[in-house]
XYZ file of C-alpha atoms in Angstrom:
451
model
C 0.000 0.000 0.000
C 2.745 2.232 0.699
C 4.164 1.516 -2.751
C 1.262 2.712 -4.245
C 1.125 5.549 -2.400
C 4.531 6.570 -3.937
C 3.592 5.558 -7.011
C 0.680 7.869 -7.261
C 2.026 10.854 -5.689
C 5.204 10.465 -8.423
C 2.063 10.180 -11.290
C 0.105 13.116 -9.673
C 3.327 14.918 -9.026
C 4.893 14.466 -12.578
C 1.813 15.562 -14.295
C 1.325 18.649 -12.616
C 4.577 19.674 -13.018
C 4.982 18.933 -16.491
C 1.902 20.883 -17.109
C 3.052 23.677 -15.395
C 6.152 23.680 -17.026
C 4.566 23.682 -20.668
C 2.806 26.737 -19.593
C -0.824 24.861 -19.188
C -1.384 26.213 -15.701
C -3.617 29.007 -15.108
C -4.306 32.620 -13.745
C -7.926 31.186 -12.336
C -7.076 28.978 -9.860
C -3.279 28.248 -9.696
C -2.147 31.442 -9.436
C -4.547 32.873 -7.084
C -4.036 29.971 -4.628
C -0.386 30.814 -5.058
C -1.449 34.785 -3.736
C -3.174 33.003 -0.906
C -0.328 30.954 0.150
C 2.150 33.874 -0.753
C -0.282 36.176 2.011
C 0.026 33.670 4.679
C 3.108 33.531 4.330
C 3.925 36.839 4.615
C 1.911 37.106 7.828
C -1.255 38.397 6.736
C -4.693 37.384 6.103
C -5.065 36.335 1.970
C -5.233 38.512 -0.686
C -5.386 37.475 -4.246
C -3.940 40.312 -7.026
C -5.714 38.432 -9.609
C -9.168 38.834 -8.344
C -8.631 41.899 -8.288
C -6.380 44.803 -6.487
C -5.633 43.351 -2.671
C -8.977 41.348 -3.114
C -9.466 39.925 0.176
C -9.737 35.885 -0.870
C -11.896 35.184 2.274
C -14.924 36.923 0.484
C -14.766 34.552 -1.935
C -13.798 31.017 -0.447
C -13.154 30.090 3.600
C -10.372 27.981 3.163
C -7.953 28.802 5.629
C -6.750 25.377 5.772
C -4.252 26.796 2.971
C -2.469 28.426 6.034
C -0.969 25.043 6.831
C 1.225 25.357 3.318
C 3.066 28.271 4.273
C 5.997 27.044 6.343
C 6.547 24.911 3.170
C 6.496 28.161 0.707
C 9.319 29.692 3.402
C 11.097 26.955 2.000
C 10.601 27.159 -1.502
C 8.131 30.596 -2.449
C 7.149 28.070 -5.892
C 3.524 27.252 -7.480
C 5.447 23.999 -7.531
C 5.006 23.657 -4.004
C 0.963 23.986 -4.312
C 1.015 21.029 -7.163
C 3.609 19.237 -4.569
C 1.168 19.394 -1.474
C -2.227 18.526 -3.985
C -0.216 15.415 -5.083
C 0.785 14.187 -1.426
C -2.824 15.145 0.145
C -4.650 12.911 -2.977
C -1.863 9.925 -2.709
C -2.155 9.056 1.029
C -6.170 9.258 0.822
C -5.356 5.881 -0.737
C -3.664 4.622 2.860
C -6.711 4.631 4.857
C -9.156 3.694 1.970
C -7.409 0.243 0.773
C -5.955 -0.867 4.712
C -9.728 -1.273 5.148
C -9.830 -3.025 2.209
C -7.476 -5.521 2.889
C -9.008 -5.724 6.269
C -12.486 -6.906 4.767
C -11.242 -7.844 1.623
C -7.994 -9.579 1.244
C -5.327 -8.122 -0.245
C -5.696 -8.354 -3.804
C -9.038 -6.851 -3.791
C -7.643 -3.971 -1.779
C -4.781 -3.341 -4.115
C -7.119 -3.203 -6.980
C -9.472 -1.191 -5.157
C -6.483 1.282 -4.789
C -5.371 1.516 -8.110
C -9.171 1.941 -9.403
C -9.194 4.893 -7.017
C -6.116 6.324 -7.417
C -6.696 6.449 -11.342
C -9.936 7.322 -11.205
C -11.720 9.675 -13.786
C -12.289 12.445 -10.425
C -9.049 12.092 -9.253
C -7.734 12.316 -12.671
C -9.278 16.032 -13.232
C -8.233 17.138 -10.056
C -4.939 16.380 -10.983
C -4.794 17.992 -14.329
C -6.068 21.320 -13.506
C -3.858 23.529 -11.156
C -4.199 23.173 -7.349
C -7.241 23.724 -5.156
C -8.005 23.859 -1.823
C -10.393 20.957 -1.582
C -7.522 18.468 -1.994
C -7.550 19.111 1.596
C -10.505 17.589 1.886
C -9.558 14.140 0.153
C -8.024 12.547 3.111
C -10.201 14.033 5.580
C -13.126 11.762 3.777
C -11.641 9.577 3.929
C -10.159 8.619 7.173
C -14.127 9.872 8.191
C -15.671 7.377 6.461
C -13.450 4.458 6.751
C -13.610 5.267 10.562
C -17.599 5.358 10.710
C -18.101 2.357 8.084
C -16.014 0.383 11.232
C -18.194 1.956 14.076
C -15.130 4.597 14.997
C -17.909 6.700 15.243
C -16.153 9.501 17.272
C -13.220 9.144 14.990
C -15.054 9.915 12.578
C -16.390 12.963 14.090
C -12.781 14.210 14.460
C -11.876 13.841 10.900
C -15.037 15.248 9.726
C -14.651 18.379 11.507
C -11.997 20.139 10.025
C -13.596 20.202 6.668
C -14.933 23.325 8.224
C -11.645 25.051 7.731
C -11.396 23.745 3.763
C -14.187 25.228 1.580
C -17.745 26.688 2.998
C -20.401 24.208 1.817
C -18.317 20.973 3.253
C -20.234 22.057 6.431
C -23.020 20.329 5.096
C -20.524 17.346 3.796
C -19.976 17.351 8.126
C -23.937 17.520 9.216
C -24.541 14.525 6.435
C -21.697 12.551 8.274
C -23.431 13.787 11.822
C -26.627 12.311 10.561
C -24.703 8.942 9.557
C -22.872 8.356 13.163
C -26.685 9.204 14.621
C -28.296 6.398 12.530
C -24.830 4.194 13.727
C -25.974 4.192 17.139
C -24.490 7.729 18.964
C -27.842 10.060 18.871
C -25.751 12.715 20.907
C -22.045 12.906 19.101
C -23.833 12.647 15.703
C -26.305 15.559 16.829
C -23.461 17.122 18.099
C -21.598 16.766 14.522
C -24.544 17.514 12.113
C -25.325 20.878 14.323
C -21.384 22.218 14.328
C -21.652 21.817 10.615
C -24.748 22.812 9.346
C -24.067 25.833 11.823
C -20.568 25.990 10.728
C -21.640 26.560 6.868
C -24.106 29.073 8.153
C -21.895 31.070 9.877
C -19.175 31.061 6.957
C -21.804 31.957 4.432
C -24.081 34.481 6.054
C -21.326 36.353 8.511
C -17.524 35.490 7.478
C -17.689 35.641 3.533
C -19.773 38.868 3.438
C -18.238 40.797 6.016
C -15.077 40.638 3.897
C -16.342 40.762 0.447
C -15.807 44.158 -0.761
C -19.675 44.238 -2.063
C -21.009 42.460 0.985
C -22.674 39.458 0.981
C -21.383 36.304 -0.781
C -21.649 36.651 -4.617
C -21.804 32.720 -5.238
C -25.364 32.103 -3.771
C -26.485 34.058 -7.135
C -25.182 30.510 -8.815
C -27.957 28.554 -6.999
C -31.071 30.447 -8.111
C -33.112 30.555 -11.356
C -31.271 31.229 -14.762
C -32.409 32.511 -17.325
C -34.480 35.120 -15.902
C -38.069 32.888 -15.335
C -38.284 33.525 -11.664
C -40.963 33.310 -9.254
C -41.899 29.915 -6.819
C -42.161 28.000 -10.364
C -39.193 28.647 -11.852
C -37.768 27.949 -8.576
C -39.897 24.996 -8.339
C -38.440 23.566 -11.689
C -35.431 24.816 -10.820
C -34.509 22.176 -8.072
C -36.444 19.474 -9.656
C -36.186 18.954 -13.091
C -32.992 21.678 -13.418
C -31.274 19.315 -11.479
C -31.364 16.847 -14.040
C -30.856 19.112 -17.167
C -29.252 19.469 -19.685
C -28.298 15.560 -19.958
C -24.550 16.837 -19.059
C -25.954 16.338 -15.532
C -26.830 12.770 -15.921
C -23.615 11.962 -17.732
C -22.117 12.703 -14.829
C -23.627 10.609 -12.281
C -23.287 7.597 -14.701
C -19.610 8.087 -14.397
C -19.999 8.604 -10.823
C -21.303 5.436 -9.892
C -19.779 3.310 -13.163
C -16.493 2.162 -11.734
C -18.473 0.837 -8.973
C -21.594 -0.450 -11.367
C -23.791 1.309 -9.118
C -22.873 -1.015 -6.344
C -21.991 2.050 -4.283
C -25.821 2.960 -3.604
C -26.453 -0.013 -1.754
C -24.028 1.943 0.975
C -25.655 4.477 3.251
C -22.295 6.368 2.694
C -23.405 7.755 -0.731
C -25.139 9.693 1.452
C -22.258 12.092 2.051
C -21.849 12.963 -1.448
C -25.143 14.388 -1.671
C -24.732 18.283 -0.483
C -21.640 18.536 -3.212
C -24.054 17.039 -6.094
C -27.045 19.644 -4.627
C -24.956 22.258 -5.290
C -22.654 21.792 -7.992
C -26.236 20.578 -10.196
C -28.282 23.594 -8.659
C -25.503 26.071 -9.720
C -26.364 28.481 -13.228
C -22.892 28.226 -13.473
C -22.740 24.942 -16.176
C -19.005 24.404 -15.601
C -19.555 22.474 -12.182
C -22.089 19.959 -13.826
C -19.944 18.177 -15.685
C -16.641 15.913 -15.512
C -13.809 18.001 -15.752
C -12.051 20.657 -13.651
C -11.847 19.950 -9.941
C -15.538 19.792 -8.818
C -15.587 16.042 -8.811
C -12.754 15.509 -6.761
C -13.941 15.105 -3.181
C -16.748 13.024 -4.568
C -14.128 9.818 -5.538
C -13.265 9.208 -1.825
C -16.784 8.653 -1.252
C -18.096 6.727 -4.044
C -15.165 4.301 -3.491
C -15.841 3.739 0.385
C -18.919 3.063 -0.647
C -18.263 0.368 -2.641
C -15.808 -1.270 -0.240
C -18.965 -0.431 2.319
C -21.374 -2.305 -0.341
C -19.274 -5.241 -0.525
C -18.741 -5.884 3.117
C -22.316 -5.465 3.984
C -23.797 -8.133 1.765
C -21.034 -10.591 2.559
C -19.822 -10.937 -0.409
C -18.569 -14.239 -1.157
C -14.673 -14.705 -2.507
C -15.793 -15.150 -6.258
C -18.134 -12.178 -5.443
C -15.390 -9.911 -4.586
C -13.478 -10.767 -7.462
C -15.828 -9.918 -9.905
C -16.642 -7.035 -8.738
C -13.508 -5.791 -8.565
C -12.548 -7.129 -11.676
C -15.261 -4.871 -13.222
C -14.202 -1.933 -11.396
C -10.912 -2.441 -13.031
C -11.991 -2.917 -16.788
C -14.398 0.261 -16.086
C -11.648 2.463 -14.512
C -9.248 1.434 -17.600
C -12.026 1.933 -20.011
C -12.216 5.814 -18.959
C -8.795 6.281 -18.283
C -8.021 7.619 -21.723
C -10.913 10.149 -21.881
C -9.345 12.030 -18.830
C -5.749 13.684 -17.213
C -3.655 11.008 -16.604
C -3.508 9.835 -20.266
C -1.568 12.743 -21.320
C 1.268 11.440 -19.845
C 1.463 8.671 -22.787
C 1.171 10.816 -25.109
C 4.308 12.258 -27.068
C 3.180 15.853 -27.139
C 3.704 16.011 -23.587
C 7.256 15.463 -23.467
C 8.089 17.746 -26.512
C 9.382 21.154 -25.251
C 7.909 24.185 -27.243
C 10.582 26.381 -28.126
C 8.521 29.717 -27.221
C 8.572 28.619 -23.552
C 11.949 29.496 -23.198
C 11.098 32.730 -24.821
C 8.305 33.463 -22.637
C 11.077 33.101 -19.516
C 13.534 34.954 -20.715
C 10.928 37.573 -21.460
C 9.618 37.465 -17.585
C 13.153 37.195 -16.403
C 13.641 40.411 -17.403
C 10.609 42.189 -15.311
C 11.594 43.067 -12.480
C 10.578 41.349 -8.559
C 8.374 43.277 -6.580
C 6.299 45.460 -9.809
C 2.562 45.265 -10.891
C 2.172 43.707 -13.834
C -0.695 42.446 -16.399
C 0.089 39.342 -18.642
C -1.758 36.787 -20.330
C -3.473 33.796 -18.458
C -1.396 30.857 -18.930
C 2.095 33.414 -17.567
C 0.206 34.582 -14.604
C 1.025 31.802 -12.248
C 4.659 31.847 -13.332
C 4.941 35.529 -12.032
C 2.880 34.970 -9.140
C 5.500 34.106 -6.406
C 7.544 37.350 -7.499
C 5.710 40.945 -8.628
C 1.777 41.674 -8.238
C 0.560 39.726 -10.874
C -3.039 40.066 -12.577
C -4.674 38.914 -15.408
C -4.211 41.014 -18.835
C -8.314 41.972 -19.937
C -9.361 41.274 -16.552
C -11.914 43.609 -15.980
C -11.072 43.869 -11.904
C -7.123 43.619 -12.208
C -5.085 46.801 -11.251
C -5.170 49.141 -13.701
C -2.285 50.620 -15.099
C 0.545 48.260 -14.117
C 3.791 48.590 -14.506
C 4.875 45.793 -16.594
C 2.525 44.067 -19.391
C 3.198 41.078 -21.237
C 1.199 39.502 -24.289
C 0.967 35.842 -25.991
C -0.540 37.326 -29.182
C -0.656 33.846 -30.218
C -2.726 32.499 -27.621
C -6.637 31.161 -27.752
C -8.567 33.971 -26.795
C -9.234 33.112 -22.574
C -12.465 32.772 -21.997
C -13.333 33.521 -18.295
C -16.622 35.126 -16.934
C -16.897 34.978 -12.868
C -20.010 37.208 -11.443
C -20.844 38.709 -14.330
C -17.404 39.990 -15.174
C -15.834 39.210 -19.094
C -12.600 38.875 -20.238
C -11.848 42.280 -22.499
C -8.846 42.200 -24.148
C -7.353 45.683 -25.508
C -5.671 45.459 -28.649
C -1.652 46.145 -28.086
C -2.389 49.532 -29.837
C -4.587 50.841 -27.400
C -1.987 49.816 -24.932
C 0.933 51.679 -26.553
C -1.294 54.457 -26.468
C -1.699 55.023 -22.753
C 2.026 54.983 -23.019
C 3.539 51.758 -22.830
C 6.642 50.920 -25.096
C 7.460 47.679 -26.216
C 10.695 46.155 -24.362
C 10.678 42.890 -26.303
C 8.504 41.144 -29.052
C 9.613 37.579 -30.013
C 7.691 34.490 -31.579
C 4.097 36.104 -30.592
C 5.443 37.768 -27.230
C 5.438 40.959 -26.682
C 6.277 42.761 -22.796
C 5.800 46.282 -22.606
C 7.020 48.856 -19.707
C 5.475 51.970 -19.047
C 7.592 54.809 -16.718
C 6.072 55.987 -13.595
């Protein structure tokens, strides 16, 4: 098991890098989890240039679980230590999870069990997009629910708990796990448990958030009411019953949910826990949450694969039984491996350097530490742990900066967050408030403006 822990973490670990390093990473989230880390480091509560000018982060998220990396970015003040700490939080979830499995199991189920997880299509997106905070929250589930599926109920408790301190709406991940460890046998610690967290996301969504938001209150519940403009008690009717299920990118993604485990999963009251993320990740206008890729699925894999080790223990699964199932979990998980993160590391592409990265670094080499500077999305996070770094068209990032630097030959970035767009100015209108062009080389061009 500890083999495959290292294994992973090297996989997880190698692929972010090597994204990072062929300039895939991005302003939105990498580098703005970067600012956050940078801020606690520094001794102060988080700011993050790239939402805008000393944007205080915790009117966004509550995540100050992220203050935990900065004795690591003393060490080494690197976005690579972000991808480093996402890799090692994701590859020991798989300790807990398949030591239970071998416990129930056998061993060859368990090591299956943990290479199905640790390759798994959630995991895998995680992975290949930047760092986020709720990689936190991977072994936390874990060690919760492997505790309460063996009647550790007030371990359970303890590991549930500081999911409070990772992202605001795993409070309700906690009160779901309260209600479980009630309905295990201990009405007052699972009482106890469901009230701290439903309370807990209360009080970080109602009283924290807003009170540092620069507009006051907290932008993101906008996401969970009626687009498209039909409101009233029907549209929010429809809304949270049929919207939940539309478009069919919704439904796509529960089959993939529960297909590794061939649905075997839902015979586990533990499915149970993934509920509040799929609430509001399906309830959300915003459509990038509904389906497979980015990060949103992440937290969910711990718990769809406890509850298939949960599934298989409770109907006493025979030998042959176990086997099978596995087996299927293992031709499923291989099946979808291609479609997702962890396939581009077989591919060629990603191992050929592009000779306009080095141009792009020896272009930011030469702006200065310590300036304000706008540059284009994918050079953001590579300027982050250095100057006050925003994103180039971003209609909230400091105006004016001192530096600016341009891939002309970029995909336009599409990014809209609260109602904000991406607005480019053409490099004319930017020489004409002043700026002069330092450098222009194979579609780069950085540009300095006095004063």
């Amino acid at each position: 098991m500890w083999v495959l822990t290292g294994a992973l973490f090297s996989t997880y670990l190698l692929l972010s890098l090597r994204l990072h390093e062929r300039l895939l990473s991005n302003s939105f989230d990498l580098a703005i989890f970067e600012q956050v880390v940078r801020s606690y480091a520094a001794g102060h509560l988080p700011v993050s240039e790239v939402r805008g000018p000393d944007f205080p982060v915790l009117g966004d998220h509550f995540s100050p679980i992220l203050a935990l990396i900065a004795p690591l970015y003393w060490l080494w003040a690197s976005p690579k230590v972000l991808l480093a700490v996402q890799a090692a939080l994701i590859a020991v979830s798989v300790l807990p999870l398949t030591l239970w499995a071998r416990r129930a199991l056998g061993s060859g189920a368990a090591a299956v069990i943990g290479i199905c997880y640790g390759i798994s299509w959630g995991i895998a997106s995680g992975v290949g997009f930047d760092f986020h905070e709720v990689a936190f929250a991977v072994p936390l589930v874990v060690c919760s629910l492997t505790a309460l599926a063996n009647d550790r109920l007030r371990q359970a408790a303890y590991w549930a708990l500081p999911l409070l301190l990772v992202k605001e709406d795993l409070g309700l991940t906690v009160a779901v796990i309260g209600v479980l460890i009630v309905r295990s046998g201990d009405r007052r610690l699972g009482i106890t448990t469901a009230a701290i967290g439903m309370g807990g996301t209360l009080l970080e969504v109602l009283v924290i958030l807003p009170s540092f938001n620069p507009a006051g209150g907290f932008g993101r519940l906008e996401w969970l009411g009626v687009s498209g403009g039909s409101g009233g008690s029907g549209g929010l009717l429809y809304h949270y019953t049929i919207g939940l299920i539309t478009p069919g990118t919704k439904i796509i993604t529960l089959i993939f949910l529960l297909a590794p485990t061939l649905c075997l999963a839902l015979r586990s009251p533990l499915m149970w826990v993934a509920l509040p993320t799929l609430l509001w990740r399906f309830a959300s206008s915003y459509p990038e949450p509904w389906g497979t890729g980015y990060h949103y699925s992440l937290v969910l894999m711990p718990i769809v694969f406890a509850a298939f080790i949960d599934a298989l223990v409770r109907r006493h699964s025979s030998k042959k039984s176990v086997r099978r199932h596995v087996a299927a979990c293992a031709a499923i998980s291989l099946l979808l491996l291609p479609q997702f993160a962890l396939w581009r590391l077989f591919e060629p592409a990603m191992w050929r350097t592009d000779p306009r990265i080095a141009v792009a670094h020896r272009l930011m080499d030469q702006i200065p530490d310590g300036v304000t500077v706008q540059v284009s999305n994918k050079l953001v996070p590579h300027l982050a742990n250095r100057t006050s770094v925003s994103l180039y068209g971003w209609p909230e990032s400091r105006p004016n900066p001192q530096w600016i630097m341009v891939d002309t030959l970029a995909p336009p970035y599409r990014l809209q967050v609260n109602g904000l767009q991406m607005r480019e100015s053409s490099l004319d209108d930017v020489r004409s408030r002043g700026y002069r062009t330092v450098a222009e080389q194979d579609g780069f061009v950085l540009l300095w403006r006095q004063g």
